PDB file of C-alpha atoms in Angstrom:
ATOM      1  CA  MET W   1     -25.245 -33.922  19.561  1.00 51.00           C
ATOM      2  CA  LYS W   2     -23.498 -37.157  18.639  1.00 52.00           C
ATOM      3  CA  SER W   3     -21.319 -35.431  16.058  1.00 51.00           C
ATOM      4  CA  LYS W   4     -20.057 -32.852  18.606  1.00 52.00           C
ATOM      5  CA  ARG W   5     -19.272 -35.641  21.033  1.00 47.00           C
ATOM      6  CA  ALA W   6     -17.518 -37.646  18.308  1.00 42.00           C
ATOM      7  CA  MET W   7     -15.519 -34.592  17.225  1.00 43.00           C
ATOM      8  CA  ALA W   8     -14.520 -33.868  20.828  1.00 40.00           C
ATOM      9  CA  MET W   9     -13.461 -37.484  21.324  1.00 41.00           C
ATOM     10  CA  THR W  10     -11.450 -37.459  18.073  1.00 37.00           C
ATOM     11  CA  LEU W  11      -9.731 -34.238  19.141  1.00 37.00           C
ATOM     12  CA  MET W  12      -8.867 -35.649  22.586  1.00 39.00           C
ATOM     13  CA  VAL W  13      -7.433 -38.835  21.065  1.00 36.00           C
ATOM     14  CA  SER W  14      -5.412 -36.800  18.545  1.00 38.00           C
ATOM     15  CA  VAL W  15      -3.961 -34.584  21.271  1.00 35.00           C
ATOM     16  CA  ALA W  16      -3.066 -37.632  23.369  1.00 36.00           C
ATOM     17  CA  LEU W  17      -1.356 -39.296  20.410  1.00 34.00           C
ATOM     18  CA  VAL W  18       0.629 -36.160  19.553  1.00 35.00           C
ATOM     19  CA  ALA W  19       1.682 -35.770  23.207  1.00 36.00           C
ATOM     20  CA  GLY W  20       2.760 -39.406  23.294  1.00 39.00           C
ATOM     21  CA  VAL W  21       4.801 -39.016  20.106  1.00 38.00           C
ATOM     22  CA  ALA W  22       6.413 -35.828  21.461  1.00 38.00           C
ATOM     23  CA  HIS W  23       7.367 -37.615  24.694  1.00 41.00           C
ATOM     24  CA  ALA W  24       8.688 -40.642  22.825  1.00 48.00           C
ATOM     25  CA  SER W  25      10.704 -38.478  20.461  1.00 62.00           C
ATOM     26  CA  THR W  26      12.638 -36.708  23.255  1.00 74.00           C
ATOM     27  CA  HIS W  27      13.166 -39.636  25.634  1.00 82.00           C
ATOM     28  CA  ALA W  28      14.950 -42.876  24.874  1.00 92.00           C
ATOM     29  CA  THR W  29      13.467 -46.201  25.936  1.00 95.00           C
ATOM     30  CA  ALA W  30      14.963 -48.974  28.051  1.00 95.00           C
ATOM     31  CA  LYS W  31      15.255 -51.169  24.959  1.00 97.00           C
ATOM     32  CA  GLU W  32      17.124 -48.405  23.093  1.00 97.00           C
ATOM     33  CA  ALA W  33      19.530 -48.028  26.042  1.00 97.00           C
ATOM     34  CA  GLU W  34      20.255 -51.760  26.139  1.00 98.00           C
ATOM     35  CA  THR W  35      20.763 -51.861  22.362  1.00 98.00           C
ATOM     36  CA  MET W  36      23.111 -48.876  22.403  1.00 98.00           C
ATOM     37  CA  VAL W  37      25.211 -50.303  25.259  1.00 98.00           C
ATOM     38  CA  LYS W  38      25.558 -53.611  23.414  1.00 98.00           C
ATOM     39  CA  LYS W  39      26.611 -51.763  20.240  1.00 98.00           C
ATOM     40  CA  GLY W  40      29.114 -49.707  22.255  1.00 98.00           C
ATOM     41  CA  VAL W  41      30.621 -52.816  23.835  1.00 98.00           C
ATOM     42  CA  THR W  42      30.943 -54.455  20.416  1.00 98.00           C
ATOM     43  CA  TYR W  43      32.480 -51.296  18.939  1.00 98.00           C
ATOM     44  CA  ILE W  44      35.131 -51.175  21.701  1.00 98.00           C
ATOM     45  CA  LYS W  45      35.908 -54.888  21.259  1.00 98.00           C
ATOM     46  CA  VAL W  46      36.305 -54.537  17.469  1.00 98.00           C
ATOM     47  CA  ARG W  47      37.979 -51.102  17.205  1.00 98.00           C
ATOM     48  CA  GLY W  48      39.898 -51.077  20.471  1.00 98.00           C
ATOM     49  CA  LYS W  49      39.660 -48.910  23.564  1.00 98.00           C
ATOM     50  CA  GLU W  50      41.313 -45.798  22.174  1.00 98.00           C
ATOM     51  CA  GLN W  51      39.058 -45.527  19.128  1.00 98.00           C
ATOM     52  CA  GLY W  52      36.005 -46.750  21.045  1.00 98.00           C
ATOM     53  CA  TYR W  53      36.347 -44.219  23.851  1.00 98.00           C
ATOM     54  CA  ALA W  54      37.008 -41.406  21.351  1.00 98.00           C
ATOM     55  CA  GLU W  55      33.863 -42.313  19.391  1.00 98.00           C
ATOM     56  CA  ILE W  56      31.709 -42.468  22.536  1.00 98.00           C
ATOM     57  CA  THR W  57      32.988 -39.068  23.694  1.00 98.00           C
ATOM     58  CA  SER W  58      32.691 -37.370  20.275  1.00 97.00           C
ATOM     59  CA  LYS W  59      29.989 -34.705  19.930  1.00 92.00           C
ATOM     60  CA  GLN W  60      28.987 -36.367  16.637  1.00 94.00           C
ATOM     61  CA  SER W  61      29.066 -39.859  18.124  1.00 95.00           C
ATOM     62  CA  GLN W  62      26.910 -42.635  16.794  1.00 96.00           C
ATOM     63  CA  PHE W  63      26.379 -43.408  20.489  1.00 97.00           C
ATOM     64  CA  ARG W  64      24.334 -40.258  21.184  1.00 95.00           C
ATOM     65  CA  ASP W  65      20.600 -40.118  20.567  1.00 93.00           C
ATOM     66  CA  ARG W  66      18.372 -37.471  22.169  1.00 90.00           C
ATOM     67  CA  ASP W  67      18.845 -37.908  25.950  1.00 88.00           C
ATOM     68  CA  LEU W  68      20.659 -41.249  25.535  1.00 95.00           C
ATOM     69  CA  TYR W  69      24.461 -41.404  25.502  1.00 95.00           C
ATOM     70  CA  LEU W  70      27.136 -43.821  26.685  1.00 98.00           C
ATOM     71  CA  VAL W  71      29.674 -43.538  29.486  1.00 98.00           C
ATOM     72  CA  VAL W  72      32.575 -45.845  30.314  1.00 98.00           C
ATOM     73  CA  TYR W  73      33.954 -46.075  33.855  1.00 98.00           C
ATOM     74  CA  GLY W  74      36.911 -48.052  35.125  1.00 98.00           C
ATOM     75  CA  LEU W  75      36.125 -50.199  38.148  1.00 98.00           C
ATOM     76  CA  ASP W  76      38.055 -47.594  40.168  1.00 98.00           C
ATOM     77  CA  GLY W  77      35.557 -44.878  39.144  1.00 98.00           C
ATOM     78  CA  LYS W  78      37.756 -43.269  36.495  1.00 98.00           C
ATOM     79  CA  VAL W  79      35.852 -41.964  33.468  1.00 98.00           C
ATOM     80  CA  TRP W  80      37.278 -43.347  30.222  1.00 98.00           C
ATOM     81  CA  ALA W  81      34.545 -41.996  27.913  1.00 98.00           C
ATOM     82  CA  HIS W  82      31.545 -39.725  28.403  1.00 97.00           C
ATOM     83  CA  GLY W  83      29.023 -39.024  25.666  1.00 96.00           C
ATOM     84  CA  ALA W  84      27.487 -35.942  27.304  1.00 92.00           C
ATOM     85  CA  ASN W  85      30.458 -34.208  28.930  1.00 94.00           C
ATOM     86  CA  GLU W  86      33.993 -34.670  27.574  1.00 96.00           C
ATOM     87  CA  LYS W  87      35.363 -32.686  30.550  1.00 97.00           C
ATOM     88  CA  MET W  88      34.645 -35.715  32.759  1.00 97.00           C
ATOM     89  CA  VAL W  89      37.083 -37.953  30.848  1.00 98.00           C
ATOM     90  CA  GLY W  90      40.112 -38.782  32.981  1.00 98.00           C
ATOM     91  CA  LYS W  91      38.464 -37.837  36.282  1.00 98.00           C
ATOM     92  CA  VAL W  92      37.970 -40.293  39.109  1.00 98.00           C
ATOM     93  CA  LEU W  93      34.359 -39.839  40.229  1.00 97.00           C
ATOM     94  CA  ILE W  94      34.030 -42.747  42.655  1.00 97.00           C
ATOM     95  CA  ASP W  95      32.725 -40.413  45.407  1.00 97.00           C
ATOM     96  CA  LEU W  96      30.243 -38.539  43.184  1.00 95.00           C
ATOM     97  CA  LYS W  97      26.763 -38.328  44.721  1.00 95.00           C
ATOM     98  CA  ASP W  98      23.364 -37.522  43.281  1.00 94.00           C
ATOM     99  CA  ILE W  99      21.083 -34.905  44.880  1.00 93.00           C
ATOM    100  CA  ASP W 100      19.819 -37.509  47.365  1.00 94.00           C
ATOM    101  CA  GLY W 101      23.365 -38.355  48.509  1.00 96.00           C
ATOM    102  CA  LYS W 102      23.558 -41.666  46.654  1.00 96.00           C
ATOM    103  CA  GLU W 103      27.128 -42.577  45.622  1.00 97.00           C
ATOM    104  CA  PHE W 104      25.981 -43.814  42.235  1.00 97.00           C
ATOM    105  CA  VAL W 105      29.425 -44.237  40.656  1.00 97.00           C
ATOM    106  CA  ARG W 106      30.634 -46.317  43.610  1.00 98.00           C
ATOM    107  CA  GLU W 107      27.437 -48.384  43.456  1.00 98.00           C
ATOM    108  CA  ARG W 108      27.834 -48.840  39.689  1.00 97.00           C
ATOM    109  CA  THR W 109      31.425 -50.051  39.934  1.00 98.00           C
ATOM    110  CA  GLU W 110      30.578 -52.403  42.821  1.00 98.00           C
ATOM    111  CA  LEU W 111      27.683 -53.892  40.850  1.00 98.00           C
ATOM    112  CA  ALA W 112      29.986 -54.345  37.843  1.00 98.00           C
ATOM    113  CA  LYS W 113      32.385 -56.385  39.960  1.00 96.00           C
ATOM    114  CA  THR W 114      29.700 -59.029  40.590  1.00 97.00           C
ATOM    115  CA  LYS W 115      27.348 -58.784  37.590  1.00 97.00           C
ATOM    116  CA  ASN W 116      27.911 -58.883  33.834  1.00 97.00           C
ATOM    117  CA  SER W 117      24.908 -56.597  33.228  1.00 98.00           C
ATOM    118  CA  PHE W 118      22.474 -54.665  35.415  1.00 98.00           C
ATOM    119  CA  TRP W 119      20.151 -51.669  35.768  1.00 98.00           C
ATOM    120  CA  GLN W 120      20.852 -48.935  38.305  1.00 97.00           C
ATOM    121  CA  ASN W 121      18.630 -46.050  39.502  1.00 97.00           C
ATOM    122  CA  TYR W 122      19.697 -42.585  40.667  1.00 96.00           C
ATOM    123  CA  LYS W 123      19.084 -38.921  39.816  1.00 95.00           C
ATOM    124  CA  PHE W 124      21.046 -36.947  37.247  1.00 89.00           C
ATOM    125  CA  THR W 125      20.843 -33.845  35.053  1.00 88.00           C
ATOM    126  CA  ASN W 126      19.148 -34.547  31.730  1.00 84.00           C
ATOM    127  CA  PRO W 127      21.340 -33.029  28.974  1.00 79.00           C
ATOM    128  CA  VAL W 128      18.266 -32.151  26.875  1.00 80.00           C
ATOM    129  CA  ASP W 129      16.216 -30.115  29.369  1.00 84.00           C
ATOM    130  CA  ARG W 130      18.937 -29.499  32.027  1.00 86.00           C
ATOM    131  CA  LYS W 131      16.602 -30.726  34.808  1.00 88.00           C
ATOM    132  CA  VAL W 132      17.615 -33.196  37.504  1.00 91.00           C
ATOM    133  CA  GLU W 133      15.461 -36.253  36.880  1.00 92.00           C
ATOM    134  CA  PRO W 134      15.278 -39.895  37.962  1.00 94.00           C
ATOM    135  CA  LYS W 135      17.525 -41.958  35.714  1.00 94.00           C
ATOM    136  CA  SER W 136      17.824 -45.685  35.083  1.00 96.00           C
ATOM    137  CA  MET W 137      21.193 -46.763  33.752  1.00 97.00           C
ATOM    138  CA  TYR W 138      21.793 -50.038  31.921  1.00 98.00           C
ATOM    139  CA  CYS W 139      25.382 -51.256  32.258  1.00 98.00           C
ATOM    140  CA  GLU W 140      27.535 -54.095  30.941  1.00 98.00           C
ATOM    141  CA  ARG W 141      30.910 -55.139  32.237  1.00 98.00           C
ATOM    142  CA  LEU W 142      33.757 -55.115  29.703  1.00 98.00           C
ATOM    143  CA  ASP W 143      37.096 -56.283  31.079  1.00 97.00           C
ATOM    144  CA  GLU W 144      37.989 -53.829  33.885  1.00 97.00           C
ATOM    145  CA  THR W 145      35.369 -51.266  32.801  1.00 98.00           C
ATOM    146  CA  VAL W 146      31.625 -50.826  32.802  1.00 98.00           C
ATOM    147  CA  VAL W 147      29.835 -49.424  29.721  1.00 98.00           C
ATOM    148  CA  CYS W 148      26.519 -47.724  30.482  1.00 98.00           C
ATOM    149  CA  GLY W 149      23.659 -45.896  28.813  1.00 98.00           C
ATOM    150  CA  GLY W 150      20.621 -44.555  30.604  1.00 95.00           C
ATOM    151  CA  ILE W 151      17.092 -43.346  30.278  1.00 94.00           C
ATOM    152  CA  TYR W 152      15.516 -40.414  32.077  1.00 89.00           C
ATOM    153  CA  ARG W 153      12.189 -40.842  33.804  1.00 82.00           C
ATOM    154  CA  PRO W 154      10.677 -37.340  34.245  1.00 68.00           C
ATOM    155  CA  GLU W 155       8.661 -37.014  37.421  1.00 65.00           C
TER     156      GLU W 155
END
């Protein structure tokens, strides 16, 4: 009796560990987002805006990892670099709203005008599973731009 119970417990723990590893392997963490944003800011400072924005937007970018990627917005809402959708580069998205009607780009640029770094919450389409999910975006101000990278929080 004890051996069946022990085997069942071992199996349950193994399944839980595998599920946890699978979740961790597809979703970036808050620490990874902060680290990537800091690396992106440093890259732009060292290599310049043109090369920095091109690297962030590149499909083979070092600033893309699973569901984590960087974006750079001007304080006017113009997209300077976008790690998940190069078609957004050059567009002014200040009025863009999430599915709940939140003007998240406007909020982001307003926060960047008063804070050097911050976290922001809204909902956005996850590029990995194509589902709209809650997202937390870590951002740092760089001159007249804000460099951001976010994590998805599946419901």
